[in-house]
XYZ file of C-alpha atoms in Angstrom:
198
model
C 145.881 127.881 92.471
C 143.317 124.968 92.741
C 144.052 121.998 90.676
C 141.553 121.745 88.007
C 139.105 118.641 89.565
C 138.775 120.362 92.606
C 138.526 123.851 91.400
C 135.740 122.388 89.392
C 134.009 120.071 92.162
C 134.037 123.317 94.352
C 132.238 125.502 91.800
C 129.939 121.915 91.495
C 130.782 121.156 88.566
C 132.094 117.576 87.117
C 135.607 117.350 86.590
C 135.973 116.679 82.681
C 138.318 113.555 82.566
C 136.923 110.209 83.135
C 138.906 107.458 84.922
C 137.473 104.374 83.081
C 135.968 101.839 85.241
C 137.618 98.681 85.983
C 136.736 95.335 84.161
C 133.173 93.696 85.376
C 134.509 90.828 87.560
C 134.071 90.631 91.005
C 136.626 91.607 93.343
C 134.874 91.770 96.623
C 136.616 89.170 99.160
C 135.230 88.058 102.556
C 136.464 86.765 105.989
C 136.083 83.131 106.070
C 133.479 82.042 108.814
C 134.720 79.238 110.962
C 131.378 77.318 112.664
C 131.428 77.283 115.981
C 131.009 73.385 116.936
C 128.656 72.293 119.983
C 129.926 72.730 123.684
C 129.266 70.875 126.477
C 127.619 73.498 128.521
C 128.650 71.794 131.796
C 132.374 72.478 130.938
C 131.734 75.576 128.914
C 129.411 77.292 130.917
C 129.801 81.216 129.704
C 129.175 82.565 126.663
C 129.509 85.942 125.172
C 128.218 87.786 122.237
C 128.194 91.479 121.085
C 125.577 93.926 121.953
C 126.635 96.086 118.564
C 124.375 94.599 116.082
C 125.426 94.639 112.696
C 122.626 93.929 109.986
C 124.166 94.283 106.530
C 125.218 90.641 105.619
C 120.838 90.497 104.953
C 120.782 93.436 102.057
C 124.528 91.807 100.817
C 122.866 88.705 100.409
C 119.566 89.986 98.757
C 121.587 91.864 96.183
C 123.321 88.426 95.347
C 120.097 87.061 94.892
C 118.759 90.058 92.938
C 121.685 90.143 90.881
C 120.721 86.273 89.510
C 123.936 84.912 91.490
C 125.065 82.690 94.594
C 126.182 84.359 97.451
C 129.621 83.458 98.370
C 129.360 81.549 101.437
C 131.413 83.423 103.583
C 128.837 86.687 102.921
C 126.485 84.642 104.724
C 126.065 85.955 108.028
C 123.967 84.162 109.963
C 123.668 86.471 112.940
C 123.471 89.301 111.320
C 120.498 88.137 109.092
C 118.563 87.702 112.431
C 119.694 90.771 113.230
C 117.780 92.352 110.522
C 114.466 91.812 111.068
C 112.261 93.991 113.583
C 111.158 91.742 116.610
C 108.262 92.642 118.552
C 109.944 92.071 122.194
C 108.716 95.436 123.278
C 112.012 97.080 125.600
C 113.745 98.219 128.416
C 110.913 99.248 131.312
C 111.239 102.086 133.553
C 114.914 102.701 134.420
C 116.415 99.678 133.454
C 119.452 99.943 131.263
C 118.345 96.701 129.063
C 116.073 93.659 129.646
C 116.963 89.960 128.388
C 114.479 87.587 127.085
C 115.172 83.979 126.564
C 112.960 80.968 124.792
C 114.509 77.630 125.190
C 113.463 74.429 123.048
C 114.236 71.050 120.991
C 116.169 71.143 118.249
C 113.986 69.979 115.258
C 117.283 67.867 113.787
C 118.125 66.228 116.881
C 115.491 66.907 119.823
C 117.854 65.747 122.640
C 119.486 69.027 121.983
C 118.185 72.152 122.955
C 118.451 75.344 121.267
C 118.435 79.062 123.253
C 117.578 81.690 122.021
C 118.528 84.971 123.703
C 117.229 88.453 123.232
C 118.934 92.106 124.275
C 117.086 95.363 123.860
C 117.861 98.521 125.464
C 115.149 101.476 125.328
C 113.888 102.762 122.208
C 115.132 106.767 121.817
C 112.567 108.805 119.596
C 114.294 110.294 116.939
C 113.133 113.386 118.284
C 115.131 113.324 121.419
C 117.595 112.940 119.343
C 120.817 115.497 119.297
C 120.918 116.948 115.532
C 123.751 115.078 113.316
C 126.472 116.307 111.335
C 127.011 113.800 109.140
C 130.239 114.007 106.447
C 130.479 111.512 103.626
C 134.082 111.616 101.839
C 132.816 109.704 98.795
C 135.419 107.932 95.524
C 134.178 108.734 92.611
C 136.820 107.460 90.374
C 136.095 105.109 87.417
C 136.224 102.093 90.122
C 133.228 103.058 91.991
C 130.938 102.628 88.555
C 129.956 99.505 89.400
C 126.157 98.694 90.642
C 127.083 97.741 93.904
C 129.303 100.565 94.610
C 128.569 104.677 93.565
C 124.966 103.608 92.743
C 124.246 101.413 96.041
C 125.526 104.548 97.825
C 123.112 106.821 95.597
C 120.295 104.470 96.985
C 121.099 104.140 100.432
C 121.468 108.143 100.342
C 117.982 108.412 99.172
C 116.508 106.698 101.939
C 119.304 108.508 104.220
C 117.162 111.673 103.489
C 113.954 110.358 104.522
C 115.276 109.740 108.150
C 117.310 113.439 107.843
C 115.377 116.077 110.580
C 115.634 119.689 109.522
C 118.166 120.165 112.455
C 120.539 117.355 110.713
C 123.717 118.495 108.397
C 124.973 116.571 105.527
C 127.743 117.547 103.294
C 129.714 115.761 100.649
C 133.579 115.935 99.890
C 134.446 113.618 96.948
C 138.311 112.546 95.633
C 139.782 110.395 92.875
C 137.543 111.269 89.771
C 136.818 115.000 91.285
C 138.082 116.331 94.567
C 136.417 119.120 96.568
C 132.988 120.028 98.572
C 130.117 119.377 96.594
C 127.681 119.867 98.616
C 128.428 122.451 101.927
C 126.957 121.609 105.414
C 123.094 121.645 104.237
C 119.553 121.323 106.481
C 118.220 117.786 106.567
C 114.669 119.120 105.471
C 116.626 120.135 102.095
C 115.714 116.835 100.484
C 116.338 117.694 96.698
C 119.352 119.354 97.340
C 120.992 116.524 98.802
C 119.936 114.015 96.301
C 121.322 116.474 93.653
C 124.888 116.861 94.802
């Protein structure tokens, strides 16, 4: 026999006790970011950076600033806020795996210095070529995740999810902690409304 949550999440409906949701401080922590200080490019003459961009520290930042408050200054990704904004540096031609693009200039704090700026872009793949996706999301949705920049940033993000969804795409949805079980089975990506009302 099923316990009750997930007997109930599998027939899709709500399990009927509430975790309460934790106090309204904030508990989210970051890495601290130690500067990298200027090199002497005579004696350090390699560098090396990630191709894997990441772009979220941008929307974590916004939210901050939405929200009325400070970002903490370790949220402040620098990299990956250039990261997020579409640059029109065209891409890869022909067969070539990736092409590099570089602009070099005067610092506008101290113009005996030069700043480099260095672009990577591999092909463009239209979503059409693309393989079809099976995409699982194992989601909390105990009293903890109540908070606006938890269960409801994922409800957003999963809205615009479906917009990019092909009818060849799969998403389903296990949850655990408040409820446990499938709530929404493997499902077309063209099946919009049923997504958004798991």
């Amino acid at each position: 026999m099923l316990p009750y949550a997930v007997e109930r999440a599998a027939r899709g409906l709500a399990a009927t006790s509430v975790v309460g949701a934790y106090p309204g401080h904030n508990t989210e922590s970051y890495a601290r970011i130690e500067e990298n200080g200027f090199r002497r490019v005579r004696e350090s003459p390699l560098s090396t950076f990630s191709i894997d961009v990441d772009r979220a520290s941008y929307a974590n930042v916004r939210r901050f600033i939405q929200a009325g408050e400070r970002p903490p200054a370790d949220a402040v990704r620098i990299e990956e806020m250039i990261n997020y904004f579409p640059y029109e540096w065209g891409g890869a031609a022909g067969d070539q795996p990736f092409e590099v693009l570089t602009e070099v200039w005067d610092a506008p704090w101290k113009p005996e210095h030069r700043l480099v700026r260095i672009g990577l872009r591999a092909p463009s793949v239209d979503t059409e070529d693309l393989p079809p996706s099976n995409l699982v999301f194992l989601m909390d949705v105990s009293g903890s995740m109540s908070s606006p920049d938890k269960l409801p940033l994922l409800k957003k993000a999963f809205a615009l999810l479906t917009e990019q969804l092909r009818p060849q795409d799969r998403v389903a949805i296990v949850v655990y902690a408040g409820a446990a079980g499938l709530v929404l089975p493997p499902t077309p990506g063209d099946r919009r409304a049923r997504i958004l009302s798991a």
